[in-house]
Short mmCIF file of C-alpha atoms in Angstrom, two decimals:
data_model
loop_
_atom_site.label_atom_id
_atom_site.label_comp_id
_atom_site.label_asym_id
_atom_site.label_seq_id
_atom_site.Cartn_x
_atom_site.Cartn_y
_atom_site.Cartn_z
CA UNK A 19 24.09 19.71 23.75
CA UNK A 20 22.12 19.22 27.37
CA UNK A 21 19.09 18.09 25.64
CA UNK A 22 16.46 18.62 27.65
CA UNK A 23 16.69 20.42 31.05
CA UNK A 24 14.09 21.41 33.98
CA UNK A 25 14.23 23.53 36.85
CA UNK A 26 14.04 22.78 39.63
CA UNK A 27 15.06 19.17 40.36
CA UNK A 28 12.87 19.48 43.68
CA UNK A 29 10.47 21.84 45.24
CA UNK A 30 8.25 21.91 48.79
CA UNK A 31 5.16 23.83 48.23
CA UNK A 32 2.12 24.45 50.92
CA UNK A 33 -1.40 23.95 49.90
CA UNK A 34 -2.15 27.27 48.04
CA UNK A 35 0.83 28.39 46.68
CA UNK A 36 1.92 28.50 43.42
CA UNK A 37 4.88 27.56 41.01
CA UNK A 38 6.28 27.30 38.05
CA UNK A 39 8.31 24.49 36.34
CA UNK A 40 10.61 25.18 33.81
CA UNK A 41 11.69 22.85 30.89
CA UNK A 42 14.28 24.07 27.87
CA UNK A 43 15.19 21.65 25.08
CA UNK A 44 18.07 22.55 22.90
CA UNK A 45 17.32 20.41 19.71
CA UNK A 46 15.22 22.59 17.88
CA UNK A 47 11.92 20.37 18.86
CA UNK A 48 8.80 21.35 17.01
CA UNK A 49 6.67 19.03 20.30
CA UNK A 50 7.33 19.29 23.77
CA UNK A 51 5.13 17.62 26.87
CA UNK A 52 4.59 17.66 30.48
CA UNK A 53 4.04 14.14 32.28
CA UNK A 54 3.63 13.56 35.99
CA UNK A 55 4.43 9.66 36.85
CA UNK A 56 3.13 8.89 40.52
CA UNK A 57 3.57 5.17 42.06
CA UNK A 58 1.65 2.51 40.32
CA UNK A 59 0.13 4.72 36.99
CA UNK A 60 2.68 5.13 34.60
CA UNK A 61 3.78 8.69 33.15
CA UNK A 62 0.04 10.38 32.49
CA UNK A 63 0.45 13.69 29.75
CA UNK A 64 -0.71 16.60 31.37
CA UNK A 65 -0.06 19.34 28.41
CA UNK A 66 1.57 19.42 25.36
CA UNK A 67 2.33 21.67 22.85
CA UNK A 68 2.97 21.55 19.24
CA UNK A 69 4.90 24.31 18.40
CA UNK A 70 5.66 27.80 19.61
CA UNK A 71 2.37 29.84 20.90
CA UNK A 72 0.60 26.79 20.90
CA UNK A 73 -1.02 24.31 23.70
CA UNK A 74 -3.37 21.51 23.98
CA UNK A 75 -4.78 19.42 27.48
CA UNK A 76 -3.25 15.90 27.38
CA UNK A 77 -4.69 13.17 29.81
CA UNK A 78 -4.49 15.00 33.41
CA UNK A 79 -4.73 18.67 32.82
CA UNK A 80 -6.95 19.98 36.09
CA UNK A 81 -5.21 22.71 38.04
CA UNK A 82 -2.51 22.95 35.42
CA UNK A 83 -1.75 26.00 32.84
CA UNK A 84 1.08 25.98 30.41
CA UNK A 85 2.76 28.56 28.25
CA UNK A 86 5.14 27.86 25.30
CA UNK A 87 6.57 31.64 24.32
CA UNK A 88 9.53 30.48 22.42
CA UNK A 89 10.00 27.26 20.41
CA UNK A 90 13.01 26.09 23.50
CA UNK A 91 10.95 26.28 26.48
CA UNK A 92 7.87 25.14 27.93
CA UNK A 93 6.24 25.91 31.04
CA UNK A 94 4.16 24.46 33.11
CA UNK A 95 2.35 26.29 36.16
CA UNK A 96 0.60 25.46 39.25
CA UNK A 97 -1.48 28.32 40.41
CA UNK A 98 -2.69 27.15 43.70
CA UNK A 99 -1.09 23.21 44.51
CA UNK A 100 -3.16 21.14 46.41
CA UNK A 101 -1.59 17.70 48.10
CA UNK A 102 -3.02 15.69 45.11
CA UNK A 103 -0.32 16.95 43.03
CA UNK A 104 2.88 15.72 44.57
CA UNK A 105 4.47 14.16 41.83
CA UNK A 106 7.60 13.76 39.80
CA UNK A 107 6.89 15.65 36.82
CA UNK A 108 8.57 15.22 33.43
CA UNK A 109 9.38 17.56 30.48
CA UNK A 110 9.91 15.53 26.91
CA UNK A 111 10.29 16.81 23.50
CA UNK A 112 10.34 15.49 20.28
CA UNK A 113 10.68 16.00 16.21
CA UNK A 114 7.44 16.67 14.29
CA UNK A 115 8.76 15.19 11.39
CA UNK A 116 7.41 11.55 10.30
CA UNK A 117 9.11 8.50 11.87
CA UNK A 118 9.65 7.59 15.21
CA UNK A 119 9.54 10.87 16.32
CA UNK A 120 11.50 9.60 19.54
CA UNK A 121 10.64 11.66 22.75
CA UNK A 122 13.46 12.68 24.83
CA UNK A 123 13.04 13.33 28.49
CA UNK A 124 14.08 16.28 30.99
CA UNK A 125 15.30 15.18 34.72
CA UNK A 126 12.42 15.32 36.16
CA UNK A 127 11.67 17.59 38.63
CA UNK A 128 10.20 16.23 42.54
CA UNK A 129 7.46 18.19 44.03
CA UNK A 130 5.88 17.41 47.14
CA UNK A 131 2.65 19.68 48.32
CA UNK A 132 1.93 19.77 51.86
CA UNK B 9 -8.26 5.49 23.37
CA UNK B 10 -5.34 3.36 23.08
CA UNK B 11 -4.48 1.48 26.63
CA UNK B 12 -0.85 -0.20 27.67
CA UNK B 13 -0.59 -2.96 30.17
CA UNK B 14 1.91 -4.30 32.03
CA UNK B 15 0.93 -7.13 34.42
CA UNK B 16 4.17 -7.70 35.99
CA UNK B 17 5.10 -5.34 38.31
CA UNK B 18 8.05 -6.41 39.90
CA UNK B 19 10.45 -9.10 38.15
CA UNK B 20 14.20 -10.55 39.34
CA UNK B 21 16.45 -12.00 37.57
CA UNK B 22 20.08 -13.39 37.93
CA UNK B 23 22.97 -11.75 36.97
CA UNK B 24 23.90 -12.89 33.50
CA UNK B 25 21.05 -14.55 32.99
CA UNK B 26 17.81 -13.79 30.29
CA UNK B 27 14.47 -11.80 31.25
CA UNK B 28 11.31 -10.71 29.70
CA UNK B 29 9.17 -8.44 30.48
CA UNK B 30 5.43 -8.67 28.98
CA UNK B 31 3.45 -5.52 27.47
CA UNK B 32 0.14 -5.41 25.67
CA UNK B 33 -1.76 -3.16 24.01
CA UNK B 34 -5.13 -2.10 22.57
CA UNK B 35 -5.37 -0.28 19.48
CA UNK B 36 -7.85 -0.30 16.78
CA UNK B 37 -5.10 1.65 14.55
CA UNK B 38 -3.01 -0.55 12.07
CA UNK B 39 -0.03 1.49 11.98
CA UNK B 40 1.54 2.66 15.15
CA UNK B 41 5.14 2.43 17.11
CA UNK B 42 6.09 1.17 20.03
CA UNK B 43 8.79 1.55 22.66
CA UNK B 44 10.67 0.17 25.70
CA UNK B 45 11.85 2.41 27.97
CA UNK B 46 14.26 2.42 31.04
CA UNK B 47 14.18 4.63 34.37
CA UNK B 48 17.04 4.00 36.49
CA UNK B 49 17.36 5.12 40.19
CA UNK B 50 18.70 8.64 38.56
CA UNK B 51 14.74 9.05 37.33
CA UNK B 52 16.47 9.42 34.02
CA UNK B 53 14.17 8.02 31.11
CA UNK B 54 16.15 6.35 28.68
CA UNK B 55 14.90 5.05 25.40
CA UNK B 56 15.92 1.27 24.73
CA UNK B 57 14.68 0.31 21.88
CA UNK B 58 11.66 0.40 19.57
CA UNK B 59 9.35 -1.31 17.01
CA UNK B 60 6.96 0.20 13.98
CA UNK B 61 4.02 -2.12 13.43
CA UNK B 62 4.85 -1.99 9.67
CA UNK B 63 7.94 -4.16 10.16
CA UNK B 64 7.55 -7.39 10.72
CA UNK B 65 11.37 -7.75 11.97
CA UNK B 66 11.55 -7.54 15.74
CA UNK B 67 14.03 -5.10 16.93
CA UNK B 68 17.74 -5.48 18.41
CA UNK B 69 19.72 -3.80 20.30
CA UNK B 70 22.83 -5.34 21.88
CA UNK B 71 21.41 -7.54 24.80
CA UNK B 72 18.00 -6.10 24.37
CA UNK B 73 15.58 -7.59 21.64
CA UNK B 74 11.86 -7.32 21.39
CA UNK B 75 9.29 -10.17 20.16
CA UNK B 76 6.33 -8.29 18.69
CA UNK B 77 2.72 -9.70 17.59
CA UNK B 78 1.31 -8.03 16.26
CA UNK B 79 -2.38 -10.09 15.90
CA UNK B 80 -2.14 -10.24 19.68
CA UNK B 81 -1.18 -6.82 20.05
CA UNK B 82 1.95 -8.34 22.73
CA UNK B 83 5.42 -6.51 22.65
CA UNK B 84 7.33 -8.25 24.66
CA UNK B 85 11.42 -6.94 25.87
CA UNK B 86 13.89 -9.91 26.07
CA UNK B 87 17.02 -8.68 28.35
CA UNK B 88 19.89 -11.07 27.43
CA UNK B 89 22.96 -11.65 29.87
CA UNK B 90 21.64 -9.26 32.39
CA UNK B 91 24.09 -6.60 33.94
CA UNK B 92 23.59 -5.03 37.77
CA UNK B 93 23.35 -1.32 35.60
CA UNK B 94 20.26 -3.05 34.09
CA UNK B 95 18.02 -3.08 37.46
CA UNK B 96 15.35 -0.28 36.72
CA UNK B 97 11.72 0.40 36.52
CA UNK B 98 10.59 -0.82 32.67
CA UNK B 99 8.12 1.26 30.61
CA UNK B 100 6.26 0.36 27.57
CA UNK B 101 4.54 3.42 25.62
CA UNK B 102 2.38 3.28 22.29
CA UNK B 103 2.47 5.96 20.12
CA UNK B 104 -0.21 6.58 17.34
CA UNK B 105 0.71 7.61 13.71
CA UNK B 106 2.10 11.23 12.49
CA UNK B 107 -1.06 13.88 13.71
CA UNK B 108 -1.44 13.03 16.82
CA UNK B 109 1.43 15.16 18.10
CA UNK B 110 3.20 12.02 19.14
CA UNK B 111 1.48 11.79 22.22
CA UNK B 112 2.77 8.46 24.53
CA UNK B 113 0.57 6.07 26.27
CA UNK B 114 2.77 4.52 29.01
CA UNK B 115 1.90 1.37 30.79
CA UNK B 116 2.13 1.28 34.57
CA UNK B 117 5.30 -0.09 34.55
CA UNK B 118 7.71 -3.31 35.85
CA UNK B 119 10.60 -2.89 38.44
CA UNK B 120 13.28 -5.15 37.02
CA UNK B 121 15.78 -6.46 40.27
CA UNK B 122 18.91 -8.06 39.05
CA UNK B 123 20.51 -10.35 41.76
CA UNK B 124 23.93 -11.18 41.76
#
């Protein structure tokens, strides 16, 4: 299993363009999530979905849109990056059964805006 | 909303000696879980161990062991006979109860230097 995967590990964007990051989990996952950690604050949840067609805004969400078409991927899309959002952005999923319902994290992905 | 501090942000310790690393919370919520987690150089986050506010038992794992209380809402991670691999940036998360999609709160984190 690769567990949880993103593409691409790292990315240059100019202010104004736009991207998309990709994140696959091969666990069967019911919830997946996109984090960004920058220096000194943590990881902060930007979206997350709960299962397939679904999404909800987490902690950060401004100038971010996801998309969750099938239950293995989630995407997560910049439509015009502005400097504020260099980051290192993480992709996590997790069971929705009861429990501990342990998240497991992606790579990361590094992506500086310029 | 839940918050997660971690007041330390950089700790060192010796090679094979013991470490711990403070976390606390606020939560009004009786049941909830918490976790200790690792991120190397590689950015890889790793889980190390974790704790459900139900059990009164603090949690072990190898060299890594937790003391939890949970009246002071403190969950601290005790790193016994400390390894070079175990230099890292530390992160404690919160997690509520089943519904809330089980959504992390992360504290800011501590970078853990382990001299030789």
């Amino acid at each position: 299993n690769a567990g949880v995967t993103q593409t691409p590990k790292f990315r240059v964007l100019k202010t104004g363009q736009s991207m998309t990051l990709l994140c696959a989990q091969d666990m069967n996952h019911e919830y997946m999530y996109w984090y960004r950690q920058d220096p000194g604050m943590g990881l902060r949840l930007i979206h997350y979905s709960v299962g397939e067609g679904t999404t909800a805004k987490g902690e950060v969400p401004d100038g971010y849109n996801v998309s969750r078409l099938k239950k293995q991927n989630f995407l997560l899309g910049l439509e015009s990056a502005a400097p504020s959002q260099t980051s290192v952005y993480f992709c996590a999923s997790s069971h929705k059964a009861g429990g501990y319902n342990e998240q497991f994290f992606g790579p990361g992905t590094r992506l500086t805006v310029l | 909303a839940q918050t997660v501090t971690q007041s330390q942000p950089e700790m060192s310790v010796q090679e094979a000696e013991t470490v711990t690393l403070s976390c606390t919370y606020d939560t009004s919520e009786s049941d909830y879980y918490l976790f200790w987690y690792k991120q190397p150089p590689s950015r890889q986050m790793i889980l190390v161990i974790r704790q459900e506010a139900y059990k009164q038992q603090n949690a072990t794992e190898n060299r890594f062991s937790v003391n939890f209380q949970k009246a002071a809402k403190s969950f601290s991670l005790k790193i016994s006979d400390s390894q070079l691999g175990d230099a890292a940036m530390y992160f404690c998360a919160y997690r509520s109860p089943t519904g809330t999609a089980s959504k992390l709160t992360f504290g800011t984190g501590t970078r853990l230097q382990v001299t030789l």
